[in-house]
Amino acid sequence: MSRRIGDIDVSSAALSHRNETLPQLHSVGKPKKESILKEVGHTIKETFFPDDPLRSFKDQPASKRFLLGLQALFPIFNWGRQYNLSKFKSDLIAGMTIASLCIPQDIAYAKLANLPPQYGLYSSFVPPLIYAFMGSSRDIAIGPVAVVSLLLGSLIQEEFDPENDAHNYLRLAFTATFFAGITQATLGFFRLGFLVDFLSHAATVGFMAGAAITIGLQQLKGLLGIKKFTKNTDIVSVMHSVFGQVHHGVKHIEKGINPPSLHQIFFAGPHVIKGFRIGAIAGIIGLTEAVAIGRTFAALKDYPLDGNKEMLSLGTMNIVGSMTSCYVATGSFSRSAVNYMAGCQTAVSNIVMSMIVLLTLEFITPLFKYLPNAILAAIIIAAVVNLVDFEAMILIWKIDKFDFIACMGAFFGVVFISVEIGLLIAVCISFAKILLQVTRPRVALLGNLPGTTIYRNVQQYPAATRVPGVLTVRVDSSIYFSNSNYVKDRILRWLSDEEEANSKINLPRIQYLIIDMSPVIDIDTSGIHALEDLVKSLQKRDVQLLLANPGPVVVTKLHDSHLVQVVGQDKIFLTVADAVRACTRKSQEEA
Amino acid sequence: MSRRIGDIDVSSAALSHRNETLPQLHSVGKPKKESILKEVGHTIKETFFPDDPLRSFKDQPASKRFLLGLQALFPIFNWGRQYNLSKFKSDLIAGMTIASLCIPQDIAYAKLANLPPQYGLYSSFVPPLIYAFMGSSRDIAIGPVAVVSLLLGSLIQEEFDPENDAHNYLRLAFTATFFAGITQATLGFFRLGFLVDFLSHAATVGFMAGAAITIGLQQLKGLLGIKKFTKNTDIVSVMHSVFGQVHHGVKHIEKGINPPSLHQIFFAGPHVIKGFRIGAIAGIIGLTEAVAIGRTFAALKDYPLDGNKEMLSLGTMNIVGSMTSCYVATGSFSRSAVNYMAGCQTAVSNIVMSMIVLLTLEFITPLFKYLPNAILAAIIIAAVVNLVDFEAMILIWKIDKFDFIACMGAFFGVVFISVEIGLLIAVCISFAKILLQVTRPRVALLGNLPGTTIYRNVQQYPAATRVPGVLTVRVDSSIYFSNSNYVKDRILRWLSDEEEANSKINLPRIQYLIIDMSPVIDIDTSGIHALEDLVKSLQKRDVQLLLANPGPVVVTKLHDSHLVQVVGQDKIFLTVADAVRACTRKSQEEA
């Protein structure tokens, strides 16, 4: 029947009715106290095992569990059972396509890493085979990539000269590859995969663009046939070298498959630390690239990708690779894109590519002797030019200026200083942003949207109106030690500003301060103390504090700290509207 | 008239009415685009000038501005104009009281810093005088404090032996004091006062307790009259030394006021760096203590305290102190508490204390020769025993387990390793917590509180009911690179879990996913990409995405990135209730 009552009047009538009958229905919930063990367990689970990897093992007999474990470690035993001829046809075509792309790429990338060309081919033989058995992506194609090759090349030559001390250079390269694998496998094993997320999208865009420019500049050597070329990667040194003299020569490429190289890895002596440092950096960059590629294609085809499992398989393949004359391999973006376009179905395309590389190594490598330097340089430039993603940069500028600073920091760091410093700059800027926002959170002034019980930021909703005598603010962050004093001072500043403005136009003075706690997810002991100080300051000014919609953690902590007695249990409300109504009712009673 | 309509039925009728008429009233606000300069300016203002220090200078003639500037630098010219005899009486009594406390304390603390006793008295003469002119607190009493004295003592003796190389030891102490002042003044001048907040309450409690235990153990030397005592501050070394032999002797105390010491400061050579390192640490600890004390008393008496101005005055007093034979002084908690209790009105009580110290230095220091070591040790132990705040530790344990870990990290670090390492541990743990919470934010499941249009966390409000076919979640953090993938995966996991549960009990499948964006204050480019991936994944599963209550920054970024077209402008709602209604209405139309 109430539906028949006329237009706009109803809503306010209905609302005022709601205002008086409903609040008794619900009070602010105080969650049951969880034991500390349960709490810690929950944090650990969400940090390290958000994907609940053992879920499928539950309530299974031992034999089934063994099979599931085997399938978890080697996904090929899982998808292999549904493998059929039609899938193989697709994989065969895709594998042949990427093989034709990979052979010149491998030779070119090996040059970037200052290694003889056959090592690029070796790295496209063993690692893809291992990945095919252990990896969970269906689209990634494995092999050396430009950025990691450049990184290895520039870091190792700081220790050994690639021409005069080629033997030690090679040994350090295998050592770095070994430790890259160890780093990757360790991160995966300890489920620290989320650390890869610490390299933000913006930082990656900047880093890749910087690396591409650096690699491109290095190719001027091959393209222009310059003999004496700088080993520094920064733009100034390279430009100095460009104006030089001409040279020609194509190196001989060894025939035959990967020789063993376990005995060449430094396991003792001063080079272990160096190998570890270089390997850890190369391993993390490799991971970042592979995980980003894996995620992209997994989202396109909508299948799950387990980041930690990926790391474990990438790590294993690099550890084995370091013992079979390979240098760091990872998921290659250009190869994976071609693989996907050519219609690959499973990781079998990697096996096909690997077999073609095997045949190449056995029979046709001598032919590559006649591949000119200029062509190799052109191949690399063509591959890296797409890494400079102007569109992404423009979008980053439009969306988030701070991200853009991180992106440019990475870019200029790589171009003008070094690959490592560029990365470090980007990671630091990204974290500085998070810390800055936690240190200086917004404290928004709220107003009522006319005709509703909704309270919103007056900056975003200019129509929102303020209630006389009541100041409503919302703290837009959890309250931690790093912002607790700021939040308290900011709220008091709003109050002073309001009182000053009110006194000018003879409005009634502020009697109530309502804090909307909705975005305050957590509060620590410093935050509790700041709230306590706030209550004291407000009492001095004869202003009442009311809290609206505190979350479960905050409610628990308010009770544990007995701050709830200081504020008053009856001053905590389910919604801002409820709190405002309590204020206005009290004012009316007093009047 | 609607008010007369009966009980509970009305509310739902009224609500259903509201549901159909009100949403047209307001749409999600898109704030006007601010220029980049304005945006950056706002960030800088809130980071460095949240207190708007130049506000009072606005619209003032030049002469007035000069006066205001002078008053800003020397607050004594401001409050001095209202100073009167009755205030002076209070300050005189308070000053005499703290002087009687400070003289034995000074002698004892100088021993902690391995300095001759008169240097403690010197440090209670010059610095309080300067603070009285520049400081903004009315209650702080200035002088050497136990923790900073211990810190200086333990750090400087790593470089020079205080007994065999007393001259250089003293020089390094002045150098450290000079740089402590420089550090403090620089932080204040560049308005970096907020950095002091990075030492959380929990870390401070743990650090102070650890320092108190360390200092107390050191006193066993004087208390038991042991001659050969370890110089290490850790508990193991001290216990070894305790079981030793007996000694007696009270040193001679120099008569006369502070000699100049500018020429003794190391301004060149290898000791400058060491002095700087020690000074920076001592300066920051000193600041933390002074600012904490200043804030406590300012809150009690409700007057404003300018953290940056405090730093500038503390810094100036220590720079001048280092040139007049003082070592690092700061606000002392025990002295300030006595000052407050004795009824101090202004910083004049510091001047009174300073004058009494002056008289002491000139006339009665020789008498202190007969002050036994055991008494000095007892004075120190009595002063530091209150620094072990068990109640605060228990409260920290109750409120926040992570804070407790930081507190214990600081405590055990100081007791078992060193003062510096203890501090470092505490700061690192505190930041790790913030980063962990930003990396793994809660994603809560929401339900409708029956009889209202309010949606709340079902964990906190078990009465909240779910709407069939609709999954409503709330992301409890801004979406950044470090959590964007987790948030996306977590939402998809909720969806899978729900679908699995629904299929078991034959409930309709989930058709709509509503994300309550209220706590999502900001989103960066990685977050935008994650949302885009989420939309794609949901499309594959035939689930519609709806967003509720995005804030001003998020709305702007959704538009800038054109993600708003992907999601659909009509899929963004003012409240969760509006979004749910749109879903149910659409379902009814389809049915």
Short mmCIF file of N, CA, C and O in Angstrom, two decimals, chain A residues 494-548:
data_model
loop_
_atom_site.label_atom_id
_atom_site.label_comp_id
_atom_site.label_asym_id
_atom_site.label_seq_id
_atom_site.Cartn_x
_atom_site.Cartn_y
_atom_site.Cartn_z
N TRP A 494 40.79 19.64 9.90
CA TRP A 494 39.45 19.79 9.30
C TRP A 494 38.52 20.50 10.28
O TRP A 494 37.76 21.39 9.91
N LEU A 495 38.62 20.07 11.55
CA LEU A 495 37.73 20.62 12.57
C LEU A 495 37.98 22.12 12.74
O LEU A 495 37.04 22.93 12.74
N SER A 496 39.27 22.50 12.85
CA SER A 496 39.60 23.93 13.01
C SER A 496 39.12 24.73 11.80
O SER A 496 38.54 25.81 11.95
N ASP A 497 39.37 24.19 10.61
CA ASP A 497 38.95 24.89 9.39
C ASP A 497 37.45 25.11 9.39
O ASP A 497 36.96 26.20 9.07
N GLU A 498 36.72 24.05 9.76
CA GLU A 498 35.27 24.14 9.76
C GLU A 498 34.79 25.15 10.77
O GLU A 498 33.90 25.97 10.48
N GLU A 499 35.39 25.11 11.95
CA GLU A 499 34.94 26.04 13.00
C GLU A 499 35.20 27.48 12.60
O GLU A 499 34.37 28.36 12.83
N GLU A 500 36.35 27.68 11.95
CA GLU A 500 36.67 29.03 11.48
C GLU A 500 35.65 29.50 10.44
O GLU A 500 35.10 30.60 10.54
N ALA A 501 35.38 28.61 9.47
CA ALA A 501 34.42 28.95 8.42
C ALA A 501 33.03 29.18 9.02
O ALA A 501 32.33 30.13 8.64
N ASN A 502 32.63 28.34 9.95
CA ASN A 502 31.31 28.46 10.56
C ASN A 502 31.16 29.77 11.33
O ASN A 502 30.11 30.42 11.27
N SER A 503 32.23 30.14 12.05
CA SER A 503 32.13 31.33 12.89
C SER A 503 31.96 32.58 12.00
O SER A 503 31.33 33.54 12.40
N LYS A 504 32.53 32.52 10.78
CA LYS A 504 32.41 33.67 9.88
C LYS A 504 30.98 33.90 9.44
O LYS A 504 30.55 35.03 9.25
N ILE A 505 30.25 32.80 9.19
CA ILE A 505 28.88 32.96 8.67
C ILE A 505 27.85 32.61 9.72
O ILE A 505 26.69 32.31 9.42
N ASN A 506 28.27 32.66 10.99
CA ASN A 506 27.35 32.47 12.11
C ASN A 506 26.57 31.17 12.08
O ASN A 506 25.39 31.11 12.46
N LEU A 507 27.20 30.09 11.62
CA LEU A 507 26.57 28.77 11.71
C LEU A 507 26.81 28.22 13.11
O LEU A 507 27.73 28.65 13.80
N PRO A 508 25.97 27.27 13.57
CA PRO A 508 26.20 26.70 14.90
C PRO A 508 27.57 26.01 14.95
O PRO A 508 28.06 25.52 13.94
N ARG A 509 28.18 25.96 16.12
CA ARG A 509 29.50 25.37 16.24
C ARG A 509 29.42 23.84 16.09
O ARG A 509 28.36 23.24 16.29
N ILE A 510 30.53 23.22 15.72
CA ILE A 510 30.57 21.77 15.53
C ILE A 510 30.51 21.09 16.90
O ILE A 510 31.34 21.37 17.77
N GLN A 511 29.50 20.21 17.09
CA GLN A 511 29.39 19.50 18.37
C GLN A 511 29.79 18.04 18.24
O GLN A 511 30.11 17.40 19.22
N TYR A 512 29.70 17.52 17.00
CA TYR A 512 29.95 16.09 16.80
C TYR A 512 30.94 15.87 15.66
O TYR A 512 30.83 16.52 14.61
N LEU A 513 31.86 14.95 15.87
CA LEU A 513 32.78 14.55 14.80
C LEU A 513 32.54 13.07 14.53
O LEU A 513 32.70 12.23 15.42
N ILE A 514 32.12 12.75 13.29
CA ILE A 514 31.89 11.35 12.92
C ILE A 514 33.04 10.90 12.03
O ILE A 514 33.34 11.57 11.03
N ILE A 515 33.69 9.80 12.38
CA ILE A 515 34.72 9.24 11.49
C ILE A 515 34.15 7.99 10.83
O ILE A 515 33.78 7.03 11.52
N ASP A 516 34.08 8.03 9.50
CA ASP A 516 33.68 6.83 8.76
C ASP A 516 34.91 5.93 8.66
O ASP A 516 35.90 6.30 8.03
N MET A 517 34.83 4.76 9.30
CA MET A 517 36.00 3.89 9.39
C MET A 517 35.99 2.82 8.28
O MET A 517 36.83 1.92 8.32
N SER A 518 35.07 2.90 7.33
CA SER A 518 34.96 1.82 6.32
C SER A 518 36.30 1.44 5.70
O SER A 518 36.62 0.26 5.60
N PRO A 519 37.11 2.40 5.23
CA PRO A 519 38.36 1.96 4.59
C PRO A 519 39.46 1.61 5.59
O PRO A 519 40.53 1.19 5.17
N VAL A 520 39.21 1.81 6.89
CA VAL A 520 40.25 1.49 7.89
C VAL A 520 40.20 -0.01 8.17
O VAL A 520 39.43 -0.47 9.00
N ILE A 521 40.99 -0.76 7.44
CA ILE A 521 40.96 -2.21 7.54
C ILE A 521 41.67 -2.67 8.79
O ILE A 521 41.26 -3.61 9.45
N ASP A 522 42.76 -1.99 9.12
CA ASP A 522 43.56 -2.42 10.26
C ASP A 522 44.03 -1.19 11.02
O ASP A 522 44.06 -0.08 10.49
N ILE A 523 44.39 -1.40 12.27
CA ILE A 523 44.92 -0.32 13.09
C ILE A 523 45.97 -0.97 13.99
O ILE A 523 45.77 -2.10 14.46
N ASP A 524 47.10 -0.31 14.18
CA ASP A 524 48.11 -0.90 15.06
C ASP A 524 48.16 -0.14 16.38
O ASP A 524 47.33 0.75 16.62
N THR A 525 49.10 -0.47 17.25
CA THR A 525 49.10 0.15 18.57
C THR A 525 49.34 1.66 18.46
O THR A 525 48.74 2.43 19.22
N SER A 526 50.18 2.10 17.52
CA SER A 526 50.37 3.53 17.35
C SER A 526 49.05 4.19 16.95
O SER A 526 48.73 5.30 17.41
N GLY A 527 48.27 3.52 16.10
CA GLY A 527 46.98 4.05 15.68
C GLY A 527 46.00 4.16 16.84
O GLY A 527 45.28 5.15 16.96
N ILE A 528 46.00 3.14 17.69
CA ILE A 528 45.13 3.16 18.87
C ILE A 528 45.49 4.35 19.75
O ILE A 528 44.60 5.09 20.22
N HIS A 529 46.79 4.59 19.92
CA HIS A 529 47.22 5.72 20.75
C HIS A 529 46.81 7.05 20.13
O HIS A 529 46.41 7.97 20.83
N ALA A 530 46.91 7.13 18.80
CA ALA A 530 46.53 8.37 18.13
C ALA A 530 45.03 8.63 18.32
O ALA A 530 44.61 9.76 18.58
N LEU A 531 44.22 7.57 18.23
CA LEU A 531 42.77 7.73 18.43
C LEU A 531 42.50 8.20 19.86
O LEU A 531 41.63 9.06 20.09
N GLU A 532 43.24 7.62 20.79
CA GLU A 532 43.08 8.02 22.20
C GLU A 532 43.41 9.51 22.37
O GLU A 532 42.66 10.24 23.03
N ASP A 533 44.52 9.93 21.76
CA ASP A 533 44.89 11.35 21.83
C ASP A 533 43.81 12.21 21.20
O ASP A 533 43.50 13.30 21.69
N LEU A 534 43.25 11.71 20.09
CA LEU A 534 42.21 12.46 19.39
C LEU A 534 41.01 12.66 20.30
O LEU A 534 40.46 13.76 20.41
N VAL A 535 40.60 11.59 20.99
CA VAL A 535 39.46 11.69 21.90
C VAL A 535 39.73 12.76 22.95
O VAL A 535 38.89 13.61 23.23
N LYS A 536 40.96 12.75 23.51
CA LYS A 536 41.31 13.74 24.54
C LYS A 536 41.23 15.16 23.99
O LYS A 536 40.66 16.05 24.62
N SER A 537 41.83 15.37 22.80
CA SER A 537 41.80 16.70 22.20
C SER A 537 40.37 17.16 21.96
O SER A 537 40.02 18.31 22.18
N LEU A 538 39.53 16.22 21.50
CA LEU A 538 38.13 16.58 21.20
C LEU A 538 37.39 16.93 22.49
O LEU A 538 36.57 17.85 22.51
N GLN A 539 37.67 16.17 23.56
CA GLN A 539 37.01 16.46 24.84
C GLN A 539 37.35 17.88 25.29
O GLN A 539 36.47 18.61 25.76
N LYS A 540 38.62 18.27 25.10
CA LYS A 540 39.03 19.63 25.46
C LYS A 540 38.21 20.67 24.69
O LYS A 540 37.93 21.75 25.19
N ARG A 541 37.87 20.33 23.45
CA ARG A 541 37.12 21.28 22.63
C ARG A 541 35.62 21.08 22.74
O ARG A 541 34.85 21.70 22.00
N ASP A 542 35.22 20.17 23.60
CA ASP A 542 33.81 19.87 23.81
C ASP A 542 33.14 19.36 22.52
O ASP A 542 32.04 19.78 22.17
N VAL A 543 33.84 18.50 21.83
CA VAL A 543 33.29 17.87 20.63
C VAL A 543 33.20 16.37 20.90
O VAL A 543 34.12 15.78 21.48
N GLN A 544 32.07 15.75 20.51
CA GLN A 544 31.88 14.30 20.73
C GLN A 544 32.38 13.52 19.52
O GLN A 544 32.11 13.90 18.38
N LEU A 545 33.08 12.41 19.78
CA LEU A 545 33.55 11.57 18.68
C LEU A 545 32.61 10.39 18.48
O LEU A 545 32.22 9.73 19.45
N LEU A 546 32.22 10.13 17.22
CA LEU A 546 31.41 8.96 16.90
C LEU A 546 32.13 8.20 15.78
O LEU A 546 32.71 8.82 14.89
N LEU A 547 32.07 6.88 15.83
CA LEU A 547 32.71 6.07 14.79
C LEU A 547 31.62 5.34 14.00
O LEU A 547 30.65 4.84 14.57
N ALA A 548 31.80 5.27 12.67
CA ALA A 548 30.84 4.56 11.84
C ALA A 548 31.52 3.42 11.10
O ALA A 548 32.61 3.60 10.55
#
